[in-house]
Amino acid sequence: MNEPIILLIIGIIIILILVFLFYPGKGIIARVKRSKNASKKILIEDALKYLYNCEYNQVVCSLNGVAGNLSISADDATDIISKLESLGLVDAKKNELVLTPDGRSYALRIIRVHRLWEKYLADETSISENEWHKKAEEIEHMLTPEQANLLAAQIGNPVFDPHGDPIPSENGELPIKKGKLLTEMQPGEFANIIHIEDEPYAIYSQIIAEGLYPGMQIRMIAVSDKRIKFVANGEECVLSPLIAKNITVGIKKLEKKISENYKTLSSLKVGEQGTILGIAKSLRGQQRRRLMDLGIVPGTKIEAELESVTGDPVAYRVRGTTVALRKQQADRIYLEG
Amino acid sequence: MSDSDLRKETILAAANNLRWEVGDNLHDTLMESIYENATSIANKVVEYPDKKQAFSLDRTLDKVLTSRYLGFPIMFMILAVVFWITIVGANYPSVFISSILVDSLHPMLKNFTNSFMPWWLSGLLIDGAYLAMAWVVSVMLPPMAIFFPVYTLLEDFGYLPRVAFNMDPLYKKVGAHGRQALTMAMGFGCNAAGVVATRVIDSPRERLIAIITNNFSLCNGRWPTQILIATIFIGAAAPAYLAGIASAAAVVFVAVLGITFSLIVSWGLSKTLLKGEASAFSLELPPYRPPRLLQTLYTSLIDRTIFVLWRAVVFALPAGMVIWLIANVTIEGNSLANHFINWANPAAFIFGLNGVIILAYIIAIPANEIVIPTVLMLTVANLGLNNLGSGSGVMFELDSVADTAQILHAGGWTLLTGINLMLFSLLHNPCSTTIYTIYKETKSVKWTVISTFLPIILGLTVTFFVTQLWRIFS
């Protein structure tokens, strides 16, 4: 009589155990994988990377900085640094930690894999941009230089990662840092976002939530101690200086200036026509190529033809064919205003 | 290093340095400017002939077919009519082919081969291989020969892309492509053809989702099983005047359950296993045009019907032999089938099924169409009812539903067994034709294995919980 009840309970327990084990990100298996990653080698490599970033940004780097960045205790940080010294990768002078040439090239190898992987995730997969950095943090410790070269060749030897950071070449070359911070712009100035710092994560995700991305053209309206106000994609955007400091801007030579008046494809009402100005840089890789294949390139006339039952997707007439696009895509295609 | 090598190195280094200067989107900028020039030239020199008339008719049709109030009702009506034509219309040719291949030709062949072959060879070849093949052809061919041309006509006319267009929001929510609605509808005809049809989905991630979930569409081979079991068990449990409606409602419920599962699994896959696969959406809406009848008939018969049927036949031949062998090879006086059934019964009981059903689903993997004949043959053999059926290892079906019900009841089937069989028939591995097609389309053992075992695990889980709850509350 009670048999089905016992079986039912056993069944539920098995399912709970499986969920407990395999739940993505939080399950036991995911945790074990993560804790295995926190090995000494990884700490050493992360420390080198941090030291290199300090050097590149011309900031003095201290032991406390290392401990804070790797979220480890000061004792552990001392441990790591002395290990790095004994390997001949770091010189410790008074309060300052300096990379040796060997340490620099080691750090650049890690950074190269990290940025290549971010570029790969952005262009070839549908993983969301919030996760690029996290995934690259894992993979950077696993690929050999040979594998990194193969990967680079496969994605067209890119020179910038999707955040706008330069990717070190095979021989460890990097361009001199250029551009200025968003907070240093003058009102009325035009510029392109060339870099968005992806650490700390909390600030990065706020910037992403605003819809800002490297390559985007912006026009500054007002700069003050309290807020930075500028136009991006035809919309006004306000950031606090604390956040704006994580954005670097610069002027690109080959880029033509997008006129001030433009609107998104999704703003077209059925029956209205427009001329395409361009596709946002945030539509990448396969998505971008597909749109171009369909004839969505600058100068082409496009007309909103038909709304589906729920209003999304909308069918557009372009080059004599009718193509349905989702709102999420149409938001990122610009028309002459 | 020679002089020219040195020069080459210098040039390469200079080029590499310049790459930092031009930025990350040089390729796009180049391509866009080429297109831009081409467009401006084309605008000057190309004239488009006036096609206003046809175009405005298209727009009127589009306005109706994708309108807020009429869009979905029209879609459901058209699909209902297609399925009704397929299920009802297939019955007559099916009976006709079956009467030739199974009722007439089978005994003739049997008598003929018996005259010069030992009994086991003619049993293996005629009762096993030939009969399985004949069964698959007679049950599979007619619905496909009706469904595929009708489907292709709708496709050719231009209606199906509009269905995808209307359904897209729903599929977008579960991380899939609107065209999955079409491949799913195709799956109702045949999962193997549905898997091939996913070629229209140009985004790799969404295509994989569509392939893996296609099996949740109740295919032609499973409709007859559903209808038969619903009539015997659900219909009989309802009051006599409601029997027809109750069993029809049960079948529709199972089909809708399949659609629900396909959406849930799509969502789960896009959030977990397939999270990283590339994704790009676009959906072309071709102009409407009068369907080309003859060409449609030809292509749907050759490309889809014959293609699927051929693969099914290839798999049915060896499976027929296996079916015959396990019923006729005996160890210690009991056939292999009986050994397996008795061994599997206790485990199957937990899932509210029985050993016969488990064995039938394992050996009838080439086609869902032969599951019921195999179940009947195994039940009769297992119970030792020698007066019924056509002999050891020979699949059969009965004309009368009442007789079929009698055999199943004698085999210990209850309403719960019936319900679980309907659920398991929806949620089990795809037939071997579909599995092979999935492998051909994905070229990946991993996705083939996942598409094969995911539905079985789901099916066993669902039947398990249904069974326990049923036993607790009844």
mmCIF file of C-alpha atoms in Angstrom, chain B residues 226 228-239 242-243 245-251 415 418-419 422:
data_model
loop_
_atom_site.group_PDB
_atom_site.id
_atom_site.type_symbol
_atom_site.label_atom_id
_atom_site.label_comp_id
_atom_site.label_asym_id
_atom_site.label_seq_id
_atom_site.Cartn_x
_atom_site.Cartn_y
_atom_site.Cartn_z
ATOM 1 C CA GLN B 226 -2.446 7.083 -29.596
ATOM 2 C CA LEU B 228 -6.069 2.983 -30.624
ATOM 3 C CA ILE B 229 -4.983 3.115 -26.982
ATOM 4 C CA ALA B 230 -7.169 6.146 -26.260
ATOM 5 C CA THR B 231 -10.168 4.334 -27.728
ATOM 6 C CA ILE B 232 -9.514 1.154 -25.771
ATOM 7 C CA PHE B 233 -8.691 2.666 -22.378
ATOM 8 C CA ILE B 234 -9.770 6.321 -22.145
ATOM 9 C CA GLY B 235 -12.913 5.936 -24.250
ATOM 10 C CA ALA B 236 -13.942 2.889 -22.281
ATOM 11 C CA ALA B 237 -13.452 4.681 -18.974
ATOM 12 C CA ALA B 238 -15.814 7.495 -20.013
ATOM 13 C CA PRO B 239 -19.579 7.132 -20.252
ATOM 14 C CA LEU B 242 -18.802 10.604 -24.344
ATOM 15 C CA ALA B 243 -16.412 7.827 -25.378
ATOM 16 C CA ILE B 245 -15.013 12.811 -27.482
ATOM 17 C CA ALA B 246 -13.018 11.613 -24.460
ATOM 18 C CA SER B 247 -10.592 9.560 -26.536
ATOM 19 C CA ALA B 248 -10.205 12.331 -29.132
ATOM 20 C CA ALA B 249 -9.564 14.838 -26.347
ATOM 21 C CA ALA B 250 -6.935 12.518 -24.841
ATOM 22 C CA VAL B 251 -5.058 12.284 -28.160
ATOM 23 C CA LEU B 415 -6.236 2.253 -17.601
ATOM 24 C CA GLY B 418 -2.863 2.769 -21.324
ATOM 25 C CA ILE B 419 -2.189 6.304 -20.126
ATOM 26 C CA MET B 422 0.371 7.105 -24.553
#
